Short mmCIF file of C-alpha atoms in Angstrom, two decimals:
data_model
loop_
_atom_site.label_atom_id
_atom_site.label_comp_id
_atom_site.label_asym_id
_atom_site.label_seq_id
_atom_site.Cartn_x
_atom_site.Cartn_y
_atom_site.Cartn_z
CA MET A 1 -28.96 286.98 55.72
CA SER A 2 -25.32 286.32 54.83
CA VAL A 3 -22.70 283.99 56.21
CA ILE A 4 -19.15 285.13 56.78
CA MET A 5 -16.64 282.34 56.73
CA VAL A 6 -14.06 282.72 59.46
CA GLU A 7 -12.32 279.43 60.27
CA ARG A 8 -10.01 280.86 62.98
CA LYS A 9 -8.69 279.09 66.03
CA VAL A 10 -10.41 280.44 69.14
CA LEU A 11 -7.16 280.32 71.09
CA GLU A 12 -4.98 281.72 68.23
CA ARG A 13 -3.80 284.61 70.35
CA ASN A 14 -2.67 282.25 73.16
CA ASP A 15 -0.97 280.00 70.56
CA ALA A 16 0.86 283.02 69.00
CA VAL A 17 2.23 284.08 72.35
CA ALA A 18 3.12 280.47 73.14
CA GLN A 19 5.14 280.40 69.87
CA GLU A 20 6.97 283.61 71.04
CA ASN A 21 7.79 281.91 74.35
CA ARG A 22 8.92 278.78 72.53
CA THR A 23 11.24 280.79 70.21
CA LEU A 24 12.69 282.73 73.19
CA LEU A 25 13.35 279.53 75.11
CA GLN A 26 14.77 277.60 72.14
CA THR A 27 17.09 280.34 70.95
CA ASN A 28 18.52 280.40 74.49
CA GLY A 29 18.79 276.65 74.62
CA VAL A 30 16.31 276.24 77.45
CA PHE A 31 14.44 272.92 77.75
CA SER A 32 11.06 273.52 79.37
CA VAL A 33 8.67 271.23 81.14
CA ASN A 34 5.01 272.03 81.84
CA LEU A 35 4.12 270.11 85.06
CA LEU A 36 0.47 269.20 85.34
CA SER A 37 -1.59 267.41 87.89
CA SER A 38 -4.63 267.46 90.14
CA PRO A 39 -4.22 269.52 93.32
CA GLY A 40 -2.11 267.65 95.85
CA SER A 41 -0.49 265.02 93.62
CA GLY A 42 2.98 266.26 94.53
CA LYS A 43 4.20 268.63 91.78
CA THR A 44 6.03 270.91 94.27
CA SER A 45 7.36 267.99 96.22
CA LEU A 46 8.66 266.47 92.98
CA LEU A 47 10.44 269.75 92.23
CA GLU A 48 11.91 269.82 95.74
CA GLN A 49 13.38 266.32 95.03
CA THR A 50 14.40 267.11 91.46
CA LEU A 51 16.08 270.49 91.74
CA PRO A 52 18.86 269.50 94.22
CA ARG A 53 19.75 266.56 91.97
CA LEU A 54 20.00 268.63 88.78
CA ARG A 55 21.02 272.13 89.84
CA HIS A 56 24.74 271.49 89.77
CA GLU A 57 24.47 270.26 86.17
CA PHE A 58 22.01 272.71 84.77
CA ALA A 59 21.00 276.33 85.37
CA ILE A 60 17.35 275.91 86.42
CA ALA A 61 14.44 278.24 87.00
CA VAL A 62 10.86 277.56 88.04
CA ILE A 63 7.61 279.32 87.21
CA GLU A 64 5.07 278.60 89.96
CA GLY A 65 1.42 278.86 89.01
CA ASP A 66 -1.03 279.03 91.88
CA ILE A 67 -4.59 280.13 92.42
CA GLN A 68 -3.66 281.81 95.69
CA THR A 69 -0.62 282.19 97.98
CA ASP A 70 3.11 282.07 97.27
CA LEU A 71 3.58 279.10 99.56
CA ASP A 72 4.88 276.79 96.80
CA ALA A 73 7.16 279.52 95.34
CA LYS A 74 8.69 279.95 98.83
CA ARG A 75 9.41 276.23 99.02
CA ILE A 76 11.25 276.43 95.66
CA GLU A 77 13.05 279.64 96.47
CA ALA A 78 14.34 278.05 99.66
CA LEU A 79 16.32 275.75 97.36
CA GLY A 80 18.15 278.75 95.82
CA VAL A 81 16.51 278.40 92.38
CA PRO A 82 15.23 281.52 90.59
CA THR A 83 11.47 281.43 90.86
CA ALA A 84 8.70 283.50 89.22
CA GLN A 85 5.35 283.37 90.91
CA ILE A 86 2.11 283.64 88.99
CA ILE A 87 -0.98 283.98 91.18
CA THR A 88 -4.00 283.52 88.95
CA GLY A 89 -6.46 284.76 91.60
CA GLY A 90 -8.96 282.02 90.84
CA GLY A 91 -7.94 281.39 87.23
CA CYS A 92 -7.90 277.59 86.65
CA HIS A 93 -4.97 277.38 84.28
CA LEU A 94 -1.86 279.22 83.14
CA ASP A 95 -1.89 280.79 79.68
CA ALA A 96 0.95 281.73 77.36
CA ASN A 97 0.66 285.42 78.25
CA LEU A 98 1.08 284.83 81.94
CA VAL A 99 4.15 282.67 81.22
CA LYS A 100 5.51 285.40 78.95
CA LYS A 101 5.31 287.93 81.78
CA ALA A 102 6.95 285.49 84.16
CA LEU A 103 9.73 284.74 81.68
CA ALA A 104 10.54 288.45 81.55
CA THR A 105 11.54 288.33 85.23
CA LEU A 106 13.88 285.33 84.78
CA PRO A 107 17.48 285.22 83.48
CA VAL A 108 16.35 283.17 80.42
CA GLU A 109 19.69 283.69 78.59
CA LYS A 110 21.55 281.84 81.38
CA LEU A 111 19.15 278.94 81.82
CA ASP A 112 19.31 275.33 80.64
CA LEU A 113 16.11 274.02 82.17
CA LEU A 114 12.75 275.59 83.07
CA PHE A 115 9.94 273.95 85.01
CA ILE A 116 6.49 275.51 84.77
CA GLU A 117 4.35 274.22 87.64
CA ASN A 118 0.80 274.67 86.35
CA VAL A 119 -2.24 275.25 88.47
CA GLY A 120 -3.49 271.96 89.97
CA ASN A 121 -6.18 270.96 87.49
CA LEU A 122 -6.31 268.21 84.88
CA VAL A 123 -8.96 269.83 82.64
CA CYS A 124 -8.37 273.46 81.64
CA PRO A 125 -4.51 273.54 81.39
CA ALA A 126 -4.76 270.89 78.61
CA ALA A 127 -6.08 273.48 76.19
CA TYR A 128 -3.33 276.08 76.64
CA ASP A 129 -0.01 275.76 74.93
CA LEU A 130 2.56 277.71 76.98
CA GLY A 131 5.47 277.23 74.59
CA GLU A 132 6.91 274.34 76.55
CA ASN A 133 8.96 271.45 75.12
CA ILE A 134 7.08 268.71 76.96
CA LYS A 135 4.10 268.26 79.22
CA ALA A 136 4.64 265.97 82.22
CA VAL A 137 1.58 264.86 84.16
CA VAL A 138 1.85 263.80 87.76
CA ILE A 139 -0.72 261.54 89.35
CA SER A 140 -0.59 260.01 92.83
CA VAL A 141 -1.51 256.47 93.64
CA THR A 142 -4.36 257.59 95.85
CA GLU A 143 -6.20 258.99 92.79
CA GLY A 144 -7.08 255.69 91.23
CA GLU A 145 -6.04 253.87 88.06
CA GLU A 146 -8.81 255.33 85.83
CA LYS A 147 -7.36 258.83 85.81
CA PRO A 148 -5.98 258.58 82.22
CA LEU A 149 -9.33 257.42 80.90
CA LYS A 150 -11.17 260.19 82.76
CA TYR A 151 -8.83 262.96 81.49
CA PRO A 152 -7.72 261.70 78.08
CA ALA A 153 -6.85 265.10 76.73
CA ILE A 154 -4.09 265.79 79.17
CA PHE A 155 -2.67 262.23 79.01
CA ARG A 156 -2.67 262.22 75.26
CA ASN A 157 -0.63 265.42 75.11
CA ALA A 158 1.87 264.48 77.78
CA ALA A 159 5.27 262.92 77.08
CA VAL A 160 5.84 261.69 80.66
CA CYS A 161 3.52 260.47 83.42
CA ILE A 162 4.97 260.49 86.94
CA VAL A 163 3.12 258.13 89.27
CA ASN A 164 3.83 259.56 92.70
CA LYS A 165 3.45 258.54 96.32
CA ILE A 166 4.34 254.86 95.58
CA ASP A 167 5.41 254.54 99.24
CA LEU A 168 1.65 254.35 99.95
CA LEU A 169 1.10 251.33 97.65
CA PRO A 170 1.12 248.76 100.49
CA PHE A 171 -1.85 250.50 102.10
CA LEU A 172 -3.94 250.88 98.91
CA ASN A 173 -5.88 248.75 96.49
CA PHE A 174 -4.06 250.32 93.51
CA SER A 175 -2.72 248.37 90.58
CA VAL A 176 0.24 249.96 88.88
CA GLU A 177 -0.24 247.52 86.00
CA ARG A 178 -3.85 248.59 85.41
CA LEU A 179 -2.77 252.27 85.55
CA LYS A 180 -0.13 251.57 82.91
CA GLU A 181 -2.64 249.80 80.68
CA ASN A 182 -5.06 252.72 80.97
CA ALA A 183 -2.36 255.26 80.31
CA HIS A 184 -1.02 253.43 77.31
CA ALA A 185 -4.52 252.91 75.91
CA VAL A 186 -4.87 256.69 75.78
CA ASN A 187 -1.27 257.41 74.78
CA PRO A 188 0.95 254.46 73.74
CA GLN A 189 4.07 256.69 73.68
CA LEU A 190 3.67 257.91 77.22
CA GLN A 191 6.73 257.23 79.35
CA ILE A 192 5.86 256.24 82.90
CA VAL A 193 8.01 256.74 85.93
CA LEU A 194 7.12 255.62 89.47
CA THR A 195 8.27 257.94 92.26
CA SER A 196 8.01 258.66 95.93
CA CYS A 197 8.98 262.10 97.09
CA THR A 198 8.97 260.79 100.64
CA THR A 199 11.55 258.00 100.15
CA GLY A 200 13.21 259.42 97.03
CA GLU A 201 12.46 256.21 95.10
CA GLY A 202 12.36 256.69 91.34
CA ILE A 203 13.53 260.32 91.42
CA ASP A 204 16.88 259.46 89.82
CA GLU A 205 15.06 257.69 87.06
CA TRP A 206 12.93 260.72 86.39
CA CYS A 207 16.00 262.95 86.39
CA ASN A 208 17.66 260.60 83.87
CA LEU A 209 14.60 260.71 81.70
CA LEU A 210 14.74 264.54 81.77
CA ARG A 211 18.42 264.44 80.77
CA THR A 212 17.54 262.15 77.84
CA LEU A 213 14.60 264.20 76.68
CA ARG A 214 16.63 267.40 76.85
CA ARG A 215 19.49 265.79 74.92
CA LYS A 216 17.00 264.59 72.24
CA ASP A 217 15.66 268.10 71.83
CA PRO A 218 17.67 269.66 68.98
CA SER A 219 17.56 273.29 70.19
CA SER A 220 18.76 272.62 73.75
CA ALA A 221 21.31 270.01 72.78
CA SER A 222 23.11 272.42 70.50
CA ALA A 223 23.25 275.21 73.10
CA MET B 1 -14.28 276.88 84.19
CA HIS B 2 -12.00 278.11 81.41
CA GLU B 3 -15.10 278.28 79.16
CA LEU B 4 -15.52 281.97 80.05
CA SER B 5 -12.10 282.88 78.75
CA ILE B 6 -12.73 280.76 75.63
CA ALA B 7 -15.98 282.73 75.14
CA CYS B 8 -14.02 286.00 75.49
CA SER B 9 -11.54 284.91 72.83
CA LEU B 10 -14.24 283.86 70.40
CA ILE B 11 -16.16 287.09 70.86
CA SER B 12 -13.01 289.11 70.10
CA ILE B 13 -12.49 287.08 66.91
CA VAL B 14 -16.11 287.85 65.92
CA LYS B 15 -15.63 291.59 66.58
CA GLU B 16 -12.36 291.65 64.72
CA THR B 17 -13.84 289.94 61.72
CA LEU B 18 -16.77 292.28 61.51
CA HIS B 19 -14.80 295.51 62.06
CA ASP B 20 -17.47 298.23 61.76
CA ARG B 21 -19.57 296.35 59.28
CA PRO B 22 -23.14 297.62 59.66
CA CYS B 23 -24.92 294.35 60.46
CA ARG B 24 -26.70 292.43 63.19
CA VAL B 25 -25.06 289.21 64.23
CA LYS B 26 -27.65 286.41 64.20
CA ALA B 27 -25.42 283.48 65.05
CA VAL B 28 -21.85 282.46 65.60
CA VAL B 29 -20.93 278.95 64.50
CA VAL B 30 -18.08 277.26 66.46
CA ARG B 31 -16.53 273.84 66.16
CA VAL B 32 -15.57 272.23 69.41
CA GLY B 33 -13.71 268.92 69.29
CA ARG B 34 -14.93 266.22 71.69
CA LEU B 35 -11.47 265.97 73.23
CA SER B 36 -11.05 269.72 73.83
CA ASN B 37 -12.36 269.65 77.42
CA VAL B 38 -14.90 272.34 76.73
CA LEU B 39 -18.24 272.06 78.43
CA ILE B 40 -20.77 273.33 75.93
CA ASP B 41 -23.40 274.47 78.44
CA SER B 42 -20.80 276.61 80.20
CA LEU B 43 -19.56 278.01 76.89
CA GLU B 44 -23.09 278.95 75.87
CA PHE B 45 -23.72 280.48 79.24
CA GLY B 46 -20.49 282.49 79.21
CA PHE B 47 -21.16 283.64 75.62
CA SER B 48 -24.67 284.90 76.41
CA ALA B 49 -23.49 286.58 79.62
CA LEU B 50 -20.64 288.39 77.78
CA ILE B 51 -22.67 289.67 74.84
CA ALA B 52 -25.61 291.00 76.90
CA GLY B 53 -25.87 294.73 76.31
CA THR B 54 -23.22 294.76 73.60
CA GLU B 55 -23.53 294.99 69.79
CA LEU B 56 -23.69 291.21 69.72
CA ASP B 57 -26.71 291.02 72.07
CA GLY B 58 -29.20 288.43 70.81
CA ALA B 59 -26.66 286.45 68.78
CA ARG B 60 -26.98 282.65 69.06
CA LEU B 61 -24.02 280.40 69.58
CA ILE B 62 -24.23 277.33 67.37
CA VAL B 63 -21.84 274.61 68.50
CA ARG B 64 -20.86 271.82 66.09
CA GLN B 65 -19.20 268.79 67.64
CA PRO B 66 -18.15 266.45 64.79
CA ASP B 67 -16.81 263.12 65.87
CA PRO B 68 -13.02 262.99 65.76
CA LEU B 69 -11.37 260.70 63.18
CA LEU B 70 -8.88 258.02 64.00
CA LEU B 71 -6.26 257.47 61.37
CA CYS B 72 -4.36 254.20 61.56
CA GLY B 73 -0.67 254.32 60.82
CA GLU B 74 -0.57 250.52 60.17
CA CYS B 75 -3.49 249.58 57.99
CA GLY B 76 -4.34 253.11 56.82
CA GLN B 77 -8.05 252.84 57.67
CA GLU B 78 -9.93 255.87 58.80
CA THR B 79 -12.52 255.38 61.52
CA VAL B 80 -14.89 257.69 63.39
CA LEU B 81 -13.79 257.76 67.01
CA LYS B 82 -17.00 257.05 69.00
CA GLU B 83 -15.80 255.90 72.38
CA PHE B 84 -12.46 257.15 73.59
CA GLU B 85 -10.60 254.06 72.58
CA PHE B 86 -7.35 254.97 71.03
CA ALA B 87 -6.66 251.81 69.04
CA CYS B 88 -7.52 251.00 65.44
CA PRO B 89 -10.76 248.91 65.48
CA HIS B 90 -9.70 247.11 62.31
CA CYS B 91 -6.19 245.95 63.11
CA GLY B 92 -5.78 246.84 66.79
CA SER B 93 -2.75 249.00 66.18
CA LEU B 94 -1.96 251.74 68.71
CA ASN B 95 -0.06 253.63 65.99
CA ILE B 96 -2.93 256.09 65.39
CA THR B 97 -3.43 259.78 65.06
CA VAL B 98 -6.60 261.55 66.02
CA LYS B 99 -7.90 264.25 63.70
CA GLY B 100 -10.25 266.94 64.93
CA GLY B 101 -10.30 265.88 68.58
CA ASP B 102 -9.13 269.12 70.14
CA ASP B 103 -10.44 271.47 67.50
CA LEU B 104 -11.63 274.84 68.81
CA PHE B 105 -12.55 277.09 65.89
CA VAL B 106 -14.87 279.95 65.02
CA GLU B 107 -16.25 278.58 61.71
CA SER B 108 -18.57 281.29 60.56
CA ILE B 109 -20.80 284.23 61.44
CA GLU B 110 -24.33 284.63 60.29
CA VAL B 111 -25.31 288.27 59.88
CA GLU B 112 -28.18 290.38 58.70
CA GLU B 113 -26.90 293.39 56.78
CA GLU B 114 -28.25 296.66 58.01
CA THR B 115 -29.41 298.90 55.19
CA ALA B 116 -28.96 302.57 55.66
CA SER B 117 -32.29 304.07 56.47
#
């Protein structure tokens, strides 16, 4: 019997396409955000609050990843923002190739900012680089403070954590402090923003953070 | 449930590596980091389902899961990460990097050469 040494990354093909996406976005000065969360944490609602605040300043597009239906894409299109829909038909995550196809339908050369709303899932999307600048993970206060400890991979790789639905805090036994401790235990650099898409609280802070992160990114700042 | 697509990717790496080499694949050794969110049982199940009836039929999937290493940026100590506690156990610093946590590699393939009969 003989042993053939291989030592190749299993997802090397995904990573290579992700790099193509990254190059395409960076050469066009597009800052991109991969939005991740459990189903129902409020990714689409967050975009509905964010886009009207930023669209006069930046040319924005959205890639909507869903298992089924274009309901979320319709909500975003209603805001007049170019939207590319990916329906995974049961697939639990977006991969770089799906994003590459979606990018081909968007006016990338005219964009400043791209949001990729991933499929609602905190497990599988963590493994797939899409070519984005940053990952932002959304959790809602009804999900419990332990979320970062239960899903460390996604919280370790994210730059921002948006804690949504804070208008519900008075009705819940949820400690924002404990959530912050847990999140920072997993990722000390994680920037945390508290938001409510119902009252609009915290959305300006999140938009400011996006402006800062975009400015800090060398490729988008120069464009 | 992304284990099936991971199994697909690793099978295509095996096939690419072997080209048309006349051999029987006995085992495929993969390294799966403990932070990679891969469920080993599902990966094994997906692998065996995908190779049934193909030239890889009968190959075993050997999964290695070495403990990730925690490198401290303050005191420089290197510790094996046992529990998922991302702080240096020696000095308490949070300035740490994790090595090998999200590894997902095909390490090697064990084959039996087929001699021309």
